[in-house]
Short mmCIF file of C-alpha atoms in Angstrom, two decimals:
data_model
loop_
_atom_site.label_atom_id
_atom_site.label_comp_id
_atom_site.label_asym_id
_atom_site.label_seq_id
_atom_site.Cartn_x
_atom_site.Cartn_y
_atom_site.Cartn_z
CA MET A 181 34.12 10.75 -126.86
CA PHE A 182 34.20 13.33 -129.69
CA ALA A 183 30.86 14.85 -128.57
CA ALA A 184 32.21 15.35 -125.05
CA PHE A 185 35.32 17.05 -126.46
CA ALA A 186 33.23 19.28 -128.72
CA LEU A 187 30.97 20.24 -125.82
CA LYS A 188 33.95 21.07 -123.62
CA THR A 189 35.58 23.13 -126.34
CA MET A 190 32.42 25.16 -127.02
CA ALA A 191 31.56 25.61 -123.35
CA GLU A 192 35.05 26.93 -122.64
CA ASP A 193 34.63 29.85 -125.04
CA LEU A 194 32.12 31.94 -123.18
CA SER A 195 34.64 34.71 -122.62
CA THR A 196 32.71 37.40 -124.50
CA PRO A 197 29.12 37.95 -125.55
CA GLU A 198 30.15 37.44 -129.18
CA THR A 199 31.86 34.10 -128.55
CA ALA A 200 28.85 32.94 -126.52
CA LEU A 201 26.66 33.70 -129.54
CA ARG A 202 29.04 31.84 -131.86
CA SER A 203 29.02 28.87 -129.45
CA LEU A 204 25.22 28.73 -129.53
CA GLU A 205 25.11 28.99 -133.32
CA ALA A 206 27.76 26.28 -133.68
CA ALA A 207 25.77 24.03 -131.35
CA TYR A 208 22.67 24.60 -133.47
CA SER A 209 24.53 23.73 -136.69
CA GLN A 210 25.98 20.59 -135.06
CA LYS A 211 22.56 19.69 -133.62
CA ASN A 212 24.22 19.38 -130.22
CA ILE A 213 21.56 20.02 -127.58
CA GLU A 214 23.99 19.80 -124.65
CA ALA A 215 26.28 22.44 -126.16
CA ALA A 216 23.27 24.64 -126.94
CA VAL A 217 22.06 24.36 -123.34
CA ALA A 218 25.58 25.18 -122.11
CA ALA A 219 25.59 28.37 -124.20
CA ARG A 220 22.32 29.59 -122.62
CA ASP A 221 21.73 30.93 -119.09
CA PHE A 222 18.32 29.72 -117.99
CA LYS A 223 18.83 30.86 -114.37
CA PHE A 224 19.38 34.43 -115.55
CA GLU A 225 16.30 34.15 -117.76
CA ALA A 226 14.26 32.76 -114.86
CA ARG A 227 15.30 35.57 -112.52
CA GLU A 228 14.49 38.23 -115.14
CA LEU A 229 11.14 36.58 -115.83
CA LEU A 230 10.18 36.50 -112.16
CA VAL A 231 11.30 40.08 -111.53
CA ASN A 232 9.91 41.68 -114.70
CA LEU A 233 6.73 39.73 -115.36
CA LYS A 234 5.73 38.53 -111.92
CA GLY A 235 6.89 41.60 -109.96
CA ILE A 236 8.89 39.54 -107.47
CA LYS A 237 11.67 41.92 -106.38
CA ASP A 238 13.98 39.30 -104.88
CA PRO A 239 12.84 35.82 -105.95
CA GLU A 240 13.78 32.91 -103.69
CA GLN A 241 16.48 30.67 -105.10
CA ASN A 242 14.24 27.59 -105.17
CA LEU A 243 11.69 29.50 -107.30
CA VAL A 244 14.47 30.64 -109.66
CA ASP A 245 15.76 27.06 -109.88
CA GLU A 246 12.29 25.63 -110.62
CA THR A 247 11.57 28.29 -113.24
CA SER A 248 15.00 27.76 -114.80
CA HIS A 249 14.34 24.03 -115.03
CA VAL A 250 11.01 24.62 -116.79
CA LEU A 251 12.65 27.06 -119.25
CA GLU A 252 15.39 24.54 -120.06
CA LEU A 253 12.89 21.71 -120.55
CA SER A 254 10.86 23.94 -122.86
CA PHE A 255 13.98 24.80 -124.89
CA ARG A 256 14.91 21.11 -125.21
CA LYS A 257 11.36 20.26 -126.30
CA GLN A 258 11.36 23.07 -128.88
CA MET A 259 14.64 21.81 -130.37
CA ARG A 260 13.34 18.24 -130.41
CA ASP A 261 9.97 19.16 -131.94
CA SER A 262 10.94 21.97 -134.33
CA GLY A 263 14.55 21.12 -135.03
CA PHE A 264 17.69 23.18 -134.71
CA PRO A 265 18.24 26.42 -136.59
CA ASN A 266 21.02 25.94 -139.15
CA PHE A 267 23.68 28.63 -139.20
CA SER A 268 26.23 26.62 -141.21
CA TYR A 269 25.32 28.28 -144.52
CA LEU A 270 25.07 31.83 -143.13
CA SER A 271 27.72 34.47 -142.77
CA CYS A 272 26.92 36.30 -139.52
CA VAL A 273 28.59 39.23 -137.80
CA VAL A 274 27.75 41.34 -134.76
CA VAL A 275 27.32 44.87 -136.09
CA ALA A 276 26.45 46.64 -132.83
CA LYS A 277 26.86 46.05 -129.11
CA LYS A 278 25.15 47.99 -126.34
CA VAL A 279 25.86 47.56 -122.62
CA LEU A 280 22.52 47.54 -120.80
CA ARG A 281 23.92 46.67 -117.37
CA GLU A 282 27.23 45.39 -116.06
CA ASP A 283 25.94 41.84 -116.51
CA LEU A 284 23.81 42.29 -119.64
CA VAL A 285 24.53 43.36 -123.22
CA GLU A 286 22.48 43.67 -126.37
CA LEU A 287 23.98 42.47 -129.64
CA ILE A 288 22.71 43.27 -133.11
CA GLU A 289 23.68 40.45 -135.45
CA GLU A 290 23.45 40.66 -139.21
CA CYS A 291 23.43 37.44 -141.23
CA VAL A 292 23.86 37.12 -144.98
CA PHE A 293 22.21 34.20 -146.77
CA PRO A 294 23.76 32.43 -149.78
CA ASP A 295 21.35 34.28 -152.11
CA GLY A 296 22.52 37.65 -150.74
CA GLY A 297 19.49 38.24 -148.53
CA LYS A 298 20.12 39.65 -145.07
CA SER A 299 18.55 39.32 -141.66
CA ARG A 300 19.09 41.40 -138.56
CA ASP A 301 18.37 40.12 -135.07
CA THR A 302 18.70 41.48 -131.56
CA VAL A 303 20.28 39.02 -129.13
CA HIS A 304 21.09 39.42 -125.44
CA ALA A 305 23.98 37.97 -123.47
CA ALA A 306 24.33 37.82 -119.69
CA LYS A 307 27.49 37.52 -117.63
CA SER A 308 27.78 35.11 -114.73
CA PRO A 309 30.77 33.61 -112.91
CA ALA A 310 30.77 30.89 -115.62
CA GLY A 311 31.17 33.48 -118.39
CA TRP A 312 28.86 35.05 -120.95
CA ARG A 313 25.79 33.16 -122.15
CA ILE A 314 22.90 33.91 -124.44
CA VAL A 315 19.56 34.78 -122.82
CA ILE A 316 16.00 35.39 -123.94
CA LEU A 317 14.52 38.31 -122.03
CA PRO A 318 10.83 38.61 -121.17
CA GLN A 319 8.89 40.97 -123.42
#
């Protein structure tokens, strides 16, 4: 029962790109795969992949759905095989935000480790009717 409540609480806070990122990082720290999946948008990723890498201008919904399913399965397998990243000991803050499109933003997140070391990562968030979610864009 607690896991369902935690999932619902995290999934409800997808109101901004920053809260979507925090939701994903909290899911990682809690090792909650369902909450991590809820904080990602695999359909957006699938559409971008098909458009940008495969050159399909308007991919059919069934192709987007199939690709999305494969991306989600791959993410689940990666978490199962490699483990979850642990953000519980980091102090992270978004230091820059750039609107790329109405439905897509780029966040620059800086994290400070307990020993004072820092990391800087670029993260993307996409907006859908369900709110903002974190996405991995094709290179």
